[in-house]
């Protein structure tokens, strides 16, 4: 049953994948044309060399042919080569992706660990001072630009703590230039960016858990559970929470696609060597094929992420599978 | 007498109800929603803050001419990193430019882009959503698949990809890193969710009797969409718009901050923060002040947006 | 006075709302003896569900018991602590609800849910509870109970779910089973099956049953005694046969006349009760039924009658019948 559902969802996402490649490729060529950074400016190249190089790069082929070459490469797992250093895009991705995932997963775990208890407490003490305080925090949480929060954290924990002679946290990078590679060093570098990223998740998810919990608590089956004579704790944490987590998992599932892109800005502020920072660095160097490859790759991950979220959802809520 | 008047109003009200009244939520919906909105003092207060910020943004040149007597770009290298003073109420940056003046001009960018982008994406998303929901069939499939595709590409990557190619000549016009172009570009990347929302709403309204009735008296498709469907989906669009402004301000500030938005020397809150990042040790206020401005604008937009949603969302009733 | 299994005395339950305080249950008294079946009848909003939810202490916020006593085996449940109530619920008093579609938790398997009271109250381990649950599912007439126990509630039909709910209620062997409109959400043919099942349960297990319904026919077929409620108050109570043959409250009288009957006199018109149910925030003065009552006297408008014996077996809140008049005779 579940297998058939998964197959159906996979088939449905094929046109989306195809469309994504069409859009990213089309957009790139509509905007950059066949511009190769630095090529025309290089004094060592004769005009005929330039033409030859362009021919070799396939830039003088008709667009459909270029698209065909590109997408057949994609089908073989070839995301193209950088225009700046000629290295395969995929190699850069495989260098950077683990860092990005490490950052995002840490933030998501932090977010889940903190937001669910906050949401449950808010729902159980609806209208209390503590509930109102959480509400305010979450509205503020989604109103604070993550990169500014990042600057403030750096200002406090790196710059000021350093100045005051306190133990301070590094303001950027994933490991120290000297003595890197040690897990403790890595964790100290991870703390600030992960906290920053988790902040937004907490703001959104705690609110969501609260409203979902309130809705579930008013359901008939919660009354049935109480009528069985169980403690309020068991009603809340077993019967109600399990149900209110179903929509929350979808919401967190919506972050699954963002696993790589969600932290892009944070990566940039903290110089975290992830995919998002790579995209920006290369965009600023007009490395179009790299940006195209990265964007396509990330979009494919989004499609896969959506798929995974649907499957998890189906696993958690048995009603979905038969719909 | 009183009884007579009531009767007359009712009689006069009847034909109106047949023509338009059935098509849109009852007249009282708008006044009721408005009443609810006015009843939310918290929401109205922050709505007021938003209006004040907008007025400051619009009158920025007057402010610069008569209050600070400084232009946002006037450099004075002898006066860099000046502390708060009478001449510079919020100090100066590394080039001796007046921070207050620059913040006031920054409001123009943030609020301008915020409102303009929302207007554009409502237009695109609304048109796509209404026509997809109204015509259905292959047209609906095509448009909604396109929305799926668009939403699959992370906004920030799409924006990095497009904005890094600016300036970009398209025919006679050149698209640059200015507020207007950025609004258009951001709107083009984010209209998908609104289109989905509007389409869903159209689907629920489309098959109600009044649309069939209007069709039966021979109304054109365009008239059906604009006169009869649009008023019904307007509430969800209002809600989407009110919650969108804050998000767009954040997104635009982030673009400025990574250097792909509004370019210096034009002041924006985002690029002021980018600039301040290099001078952590010189001036803390340069890091803090633009951020406070962003938070104030976004917080006001979000709280007011929540109040609008609570007042207008037909599904919350 | 003999000790009853359950005795409710002058129960008042209120729901504060922004428009005012709703007196959902306004001075209700009744009792239930071991093995007995009591029907509670009334239109929607008459307070019958709120009455039993008060007994179970399962009122939704902001509802609360304002005053009154709920004596179960001599203990006052109105004053019992939450842990004490948890011991009572499911173990001593079980309850099944109107809509079996929404009353079971969609994310747990049926057998697990049916066995849950056993794990809670009898300290059964999961395996033993499941085995027992399958046995009960079988007893309430679910075919292939062992397979069904492994399915989720949404894979059950409405009737099957209500059977499962009954199994869940019975599993701990409670003394009282409260069924709140257990058949309202079901098809007519299924309704009859569920009622048969409830009758069988009462007979085989000796579980005292409170059946809430708005259907007088259901009460006639099932209950030894009946309590009729109107506007949060008791209109009348007594043995079902006596109440049906000789109603002592004009509301009961009107209700009985509004049922279509196969043995009706030729051309006898079917009578609907005229007027609307009362507003519970600002109830009418005196007897709440007086605006709709064909037998109304002046005193009814001024003063609420107490619940007093009328005739040898019945109790009623009506000045007219308490004064000795017979409604059937008065109407003809």
mmCIF file of N, CA, C and O in Angstrom, chain A residues 123-124 126 217-218 220-221 223-224 226-232 234 238-239 242-243 246 316 318-319 322, chain C residues 56 58 60-61 86 89-90 97 102-108 112-113 116-117 119-121 152 154 165 168:
data_model
loop_
_atom_site.group_PDB
_atom_site.id
_atom_site.type_symbol
_atom_site.label_atom_id
_atom_site.label_comp_id
_atom_site.label_asym_id
_atom_site.label_seq_id
_atom_site.Cartn_x
_atom_site.Cartn_y
_atom_site.Cartn_z
ATOM 1 N N UNK A 123 -0.194 25.783 24.890
ATOM 2 C CA UNK A 123 -1.553 25.282 24.680
ATOM 3 C C UNK A 123 -2.207 24.906 25.998
ATOM 4 O O UNK A 123 -3.368 25.224 26.243
ATOM 5 N N UNK A 124 -1.438 24.250 26.878
ATOM 6 C CA UNK A 124 -2.024 23.805 28.142
ATOM 7 C C UNK A 124 -2.336 24.989 29.059
ATOM 8 O O UNK A 124 -3.270 24.947 29.833
ATOM 9 N N UNK A 126 -3.138 28.075 28.041
ATOM 10 C CA UNK A 126 -3.641 29.088 27.114
ATOM 11 C C UNK A 126 -4.117 30.333 27.876
ATOM 12 O O UNK A 126 -4.845 30.235 28.852
ATOM 13 N N UNK A 217 -6.826 18.978 21.269
ATOM 14 C CA UNK A 217 -7.377 18.819 22.624
ATOM 15 C C UNK A 217 -8.898 18.966 22.645
ATOM 16 O O UNK A 217 -9.549 18.540 23.585
ATOM 17 N N UNK A 218 -9.464 19.588 21.598
ATOM 18 C CA UNK A 218 -10.912 19.738 21.584
ATOM 19 C C UNK A 218 -11.592 18.611 20.808
ATOM 20 O O UNK A 218 -12.798 18.625 20.610
ATOM 21 N N UNK A 220 -13.066 14.832 19.843
ATOM 22 C CA UNK A 220 -13.830 13.805 20.567
ATOM 23 C C UNK A 220 -12.938 12.703 21.132
ATOM 24 O O UNK A 220 -13.169 12.208 22.226
ATOM 25 N N UNK A 221 -11.924 12.303 20.377
ATOM 26 C CA UNK A 221 -11.147 11.166 20.849
ATOM 27 C C UNK A 221 -10.306 11.504 22.068
ATOM 28 O O UNK A 221 -9.921 10.608 22.822
ATOM 29 N N UNK A 223 -11.585 13.319 24.445
ATOM 30 C CA UNK A 223 -12.579 13.108 25.494
ATOM 31 C C UNK A 223 -12.701 11.614 25.798
ATOM 32 O O UNK A 223 -12.770 11.202 26.953
ATOM 33 N N UNK A 224 -12.682 10.793 24.714
ATOM 34 C CA UNK A 224 -12.717 9.340 24.921
ATOM 35 C C UNK A 224 -11.539 8.906 25.789
ATOM 36 O O UNK A 224 -11.705 8.120 26.724
ATOM 37 N N UNK A 226 -9.909 10.621 27.941
ATOM 38 C CA UNK A 226 -10.136 11.012 29.338
ATOM 39 C C UNK A 226 -11.164 10.094 29.989
ATOM 40 O O UNK A 226 -11.035 9.732 31.153
ATOM 41 N N UNK A 227 -12.185 9.727 29.187
ATOM 42 C CA UNK A 227 -13.247 8.880 29.739
ATOM 43 C C UNK A 227 -12.705 7.513 30.134
ATOM 44 O O UNK A 227 -13.302 6.806 30.932
ATOM 45 N N UNK A 228 -11.566 7.125 29.546
ATOM 46 C CA UNK A 228 -10.963 5.859 29.937
ATOM 47 C C UNK A 228 -10.284 5.968 31.295
ATOM 48 O O UNK A 228 -9.829 4.969 31.845
ATOM 49 N N UNK A 229 -10.156 7.177 31.805
ATOM 50 C CA UNK A 229 -9.593 7.342 33.129
ATOM 51 C C UNK A 229 -8.088 7.404 33.149
ATOM 52 O O UNK A 229 -7.456 6.849 34.030
ATOM 53 N N UNK A 230 -7.497 8.071 32.148
ATOM 54 C CA UNK A 230 -6.046 8.184 32.216
ATOM 55 C C UNK A 230 -5.656 9.556 32.737
ATOM 56 O O UNK A 230 -6.476 10.480 32.769
ATOM 57 N N UNK A 231 -4.389 9.648 33.143
ATOM 58 C CA UNK A 231 -3.945 10.906 33.703
ATOM 59 C C UNK A 231 -3.900 11.959 32.606
ATOM 60 O O UNK A 231 -3.770 11.642 31.427
ATOM 61 N N UNK A 232 -3.999 13.213 33.021
ATOM 62 C CA UNK A 232 -3.952 14.323 32.067
ATOM 63 C C UNK A 232 -2.629 14.291 31.310
ATOM 64 O O UNK A 232 -2.552 14.620 30.133
ATOM 65 N N UNK A 234 -0.918 11.602 30.455
ATOM 66 C CA UNK A 234 -0.990 10.598 29.388
ATOM 67 C C UNK A 234 -1.871 11.087 28.241
ATOM 68 O O UNK A 234 -1.546 10.898 27.072
ATOM 69 N N UNK A 238 0.461 11.400 25.096
ATOM 70 C CA UNK A 238 0.320 10.236 24.229
ATOM 71 C C UNK A 238 -0.763 10.476 23.176
ATOM 72 O O UNK A 238 -0.513 10.462 21.983
ATOM 73 N N UNK A 239 -1.984 10.730 23.639
ATOM 74 C CA UNK A 239 -3.079 10.806 22.671
ATOM 75 C C UNK A 239 -3.105 12.113 21.902
ATOM 76 O O UNK A 239 -3.338 12.134 20.701
ATOM 77 N N UNK A 242 0.677 13.095 19.921
ATOM 78 C CA UNK A 242 0.916 12.275 18.735
ATOM 79 C C UNK A 242 0.111 12.805 17.546
ATOM 80 O O UNK A 242 0.605 12.883 16.429
ATOM 81 N N UNK A 243 -1.163 13.168 17.820
ATOM 82 C CA UNK A 243 -1.986 13.681 16.732
ATOM 83 C C UNK A 243 -1.561 15.063 16.281
ATOM 84 O O UNK A 243 -1.608 15.378 15.098
ATOM 85 N N UNK A 246 1.359 15.271 13.798
ATOM 86 C CA UNK A 246 1.203 14.928 12.384
ATOM 87 C C UNK A 246 1.337 16.170 11.496
ATOM 88 O O UNK A 246 2.174 16.195 10.602
ATOM 89 N N UNK A 316 3.132 8.421 9.480
ATOM 90 C CA UNK A 316 2.607 8.875 10.767
ATOM 91 C C UNK A 316 1.087 8.858 10.811
ATOM 92 O O UNK A 316 0.499 8.574 11.841
ATOM 93 N N UNK A 318 -1.962 7.070 9.296
ATOM 94 C CA UNK A 318 -2.351 5.947 8.444
ATOM 95 C C UNK A 318 -3.486 6.290 7.481
ATOM 96 O O UNK A 318 -3.666 5.602 6.498
ATOM 97 N N UNK A 319 -4.234 7.345 7.742
ATOM 98 C CA UNK A 319 -5.355 7.663 6.852
ATOM 99 C C UNK A 319 -4.882 8.133 5.489
ATOM 100 O O UNK A 319 -5.581 8.018 4.498
ATOM 101 N N UNK A 322 -4.402 5.782 2.091
ATOM 102 C CA UNK A 322 -5.502 5.234 1.315
ATOM 103 C C UNK A 322 -6.275 6.323 0.596
ATOM 104 O O UNK A 322 -7.217 6.073 -0.110
ATOM 105 N N UNK C 56 -19.120 12.483 34.774
ATOM 106 C CA UNK C 56 -17.781 11.993 34.431
ATOM 107 C C UNK C 56 -16.716 13.039 34.694
ATOM 108 O O UNK C 56 -15.528 12.764 34.543
ATOM 109 N N UNK C 58 -16.065 15.551 32.752
ATOM 110 C CA UNK C 58 -15.388 15.717 31.470
ATOM 111 C C UNK C 58 -15.872 16.967 30.746
ATOM 112 O O UNK C 58 -15.858 17.018 29.525
ATOM 113 N N UNK C 60 -16.101 20.372 28.912
ATOM 114 C CA UNK C 60 -15.155 21.203 28.159
ATOM 115 C C UNK C 60 -15.070 22.561 28.847
ATOM 116 O O UNK C 60 -16.061 23.056 29.359
ATOM 117 N N UNK C 61 -13.880 23.147 28.803
ATOM 118 C CA UNK C 61 -13.781 24.510 29.308
ATOM 119 C C UNK C 61 -14.710 25.415 28.523
ATOM 120 O O UNK C 61 -14.865 25.211 27.329
ATOM 121 N N UNK C 86 -9.703 9.819 37.844
ATOM 122 C CA UNK C 86 -9.072 8.933 36.868
ATOM 123 C C UNK C 86 -9.286 7.473 37.229
ATOM 124 O O UNK C 86 -9.408 6.614 36.361
ATOM 125 N N UNK C 89 -13.144 6.860 36.227
ATOM 126 C CA UNK C 89 -13.410 6.817 34.791
ATOM 127 C C UNK C 89 -12.804 5.566 34.182
ATOM 128 O O UNK C 89 -11.658 5.231 34.427
ATOM 129 N N UNK C 90 -13.592 4.909 33.348
ATOM 130 C CA UNK C 90 -13.069 3.752 32.638
ATOM 131 C C UNK C 90 -13.061 2.505 33.513
ATOM 132 O O UNK C 90 -13.314 1.419 33.034
ATOM 133 N N UNK C 97 -19.582 7.518 23.206
ATOM 134 C CA UNK C 97 -20.045 8.807 22.702
ATOM 135 C C UNK C 97 -20.837 8.683 21.413
ATOM 136 O O UNK C 97 -20.881 7.636 20.764
ATOM 137 N N UNK C 102 -15.387 10.110 15.191
ATOM 138 C CA UNK C 102 -14.410 11.043 15.729
ATOM 139 C C UNK C 102 -13.972 10.672 17.144
ATOM 140 O O UNK C 102 -13.097 11.322 17.697
ATOM 141 N N UNK C 103 -14.603 9.673 17.710
ATOM 142 C CA UNK C 103 -14.328 9.387 19.118
ATOM 143 C C UNK C 103 -13.175 8.422 19.328
ATOM 144 O O UNK C 103 -12.813 8.115 20.442
ATOM 145 N N UNK C 104 -12.625 7.876 18.232
ATOM 146 C CA UNK C 104 -11.454 7.036 18.396
ATOM 147 C C UNK C 104 -10.239 7.750 17.823
ATOM 148 O O UNK C 104 -10.342 8.444 16.812
ATOM 149 N N UNK C 105 -9.119 7.554 18.478
ATOM 150 C CA UNK C 105 -7.901 8.231 18.062
ATOM 151 C C UNK C 105 -7.402 7.645 16.742
ATOM 152 O O UNK C 105 -7.141 6.457 16.656
ATOM 153 N N UNK C 106 -7.296 8.496 15.715
ATOM 154 C CA UNK C 106 -6.974 7.972 14.385
ATOM 155 C C UNK C 106 -5.575 7.387 14.244
ATOM 156 O O UNK C 106 -5.322 6.649 13.298
ATOM 157 N N UNK C 107 -4.658 7.706 15.161
ATOM 158 C CA UNK C 107 -3.281 7.264 14.936
ATOM 159 C C UNK C 107 -2.898 5.989 15.682
ATOM 160 O O UNK C 107 -1.774 5.533 15.575
ATOM 161 N N UNK C 108 -3.851 5.402 16.443
ATOM 162 C CA UNK C 108 -3.528 4.157 17.118
ATOM 163 C C UNK C 108 -4.428 3.028 16.623
ATOM 164 O O UNK C 108 -5.569 3.255 16.258
ATOM 165 N N UNK C 112 -5.297 -1.802 20.244
ATOM 166 C CA UNK C 112 -4.498 -1.075 21.235
ATOM 167 C C UNK C 112 -5.397 -0.155 22.052
ATOM 168 O O UNK C 112 -5.276 -0.061 23.279
ATOM 169 N N UNK C 113 -6.317 0.547 21.337
ATOM 170 C CA UNK C 113 -7.190 1.492 22.030
ATOM 171 C C UNK C 113 -8.205 0.782 22.912
ATOM 172 O O UNK C 113 -8.525 1.244 24.002
ATOM 173 N N UNK C 116 -6.595 -0.349 26.051
ATOM 174 C CA UNK C 116 -5.936 0.670 26.870
ATOM 175 C C UNK C 116 -6.495 0.755 28.298
ATOM 176 O O UNK C 116 -5.713 0.868 29.253
ATOM 177 N N UNK C 117 -7.830 0.714 28.483
ATOM 178 C CA UNK C 117 -8.333 0.776 29.866
ATOM 179 C C UNK C 117 -7.775 -0.359 30.735
ATOM 180 O O UNK C 117 -7.536 -0.166 31.927
ATOM 181 N N UNK C 119 -4.832 -1.757 30.440
ATOM 182 C CA UNK C 119 -3.457 -1.429 30.808
ATOM 183 C C UNK C 119 -3.442 -0.352 31.880
ATOM 184 O O UNK C 119 -2.605 -0.345 32.775
ATOM 185 N N UNK C 120 -4.404 0.577 31.781
ATOM 186 C CA UNK C 120 -4.441 1.679 32.739
ATOM 187 C C UNK C 120 -4.901 1.218 34.119
ATOM 188 O O UNK C 120 -4.344 1.615 35.127
ATOM 189 N N UNK C 121 -5.976 0.404 34.135
ATOM 190 C CA UNK C 121 -6.626 0.134 35.415
ATOM 191 C C UNK C 121 -6.293 -1.236 35.990
ATOM 192 O O UNK C 121 -6.381 -1.439 37.185
ATOM 193 N N UNK C 152 -6.582 0.159 11.855
ATOM 194 C CA UNK C 152 -6.821 1.503 12.385
ATOM 195 C C UNK C 152 -8.318 1.810 12.347
ATOM 196 O O UNK C 152 -9.047 1.239 11.530
ATOM 197 N N UNK C 154 -10.036 4.093 11.063
ATOM 198 C CA UNK C 154 -10.669 4.546 9.811
ATOM 199 C C UNK C 154 -10.950 3.391 8.870
ATOM 200 O O UNK C 154 -11.635 3.562 7.878
ATOM 201 N N UNK C 165 -16.154 0.805 20.417
ATOM 202 C CA UNK C 165 -16.237 1.732 21.549
ATOM 203 C C UNK C 165 -16.896 1.035 22.745
ATOM 204 O O UNK C 165 -16.485 1.218 23.890
ATOM 205 N N UNK C 168 -14.520 -1.254 24.295
ATOM 206 C CA UNK C 168 -13.555 -0.476 25.068
ATOM 207 C C UNK C 168 -14.137 -0.136 26.439
ATOM 208 O O UNK C 168 -13.475 -0.248 27.466
#
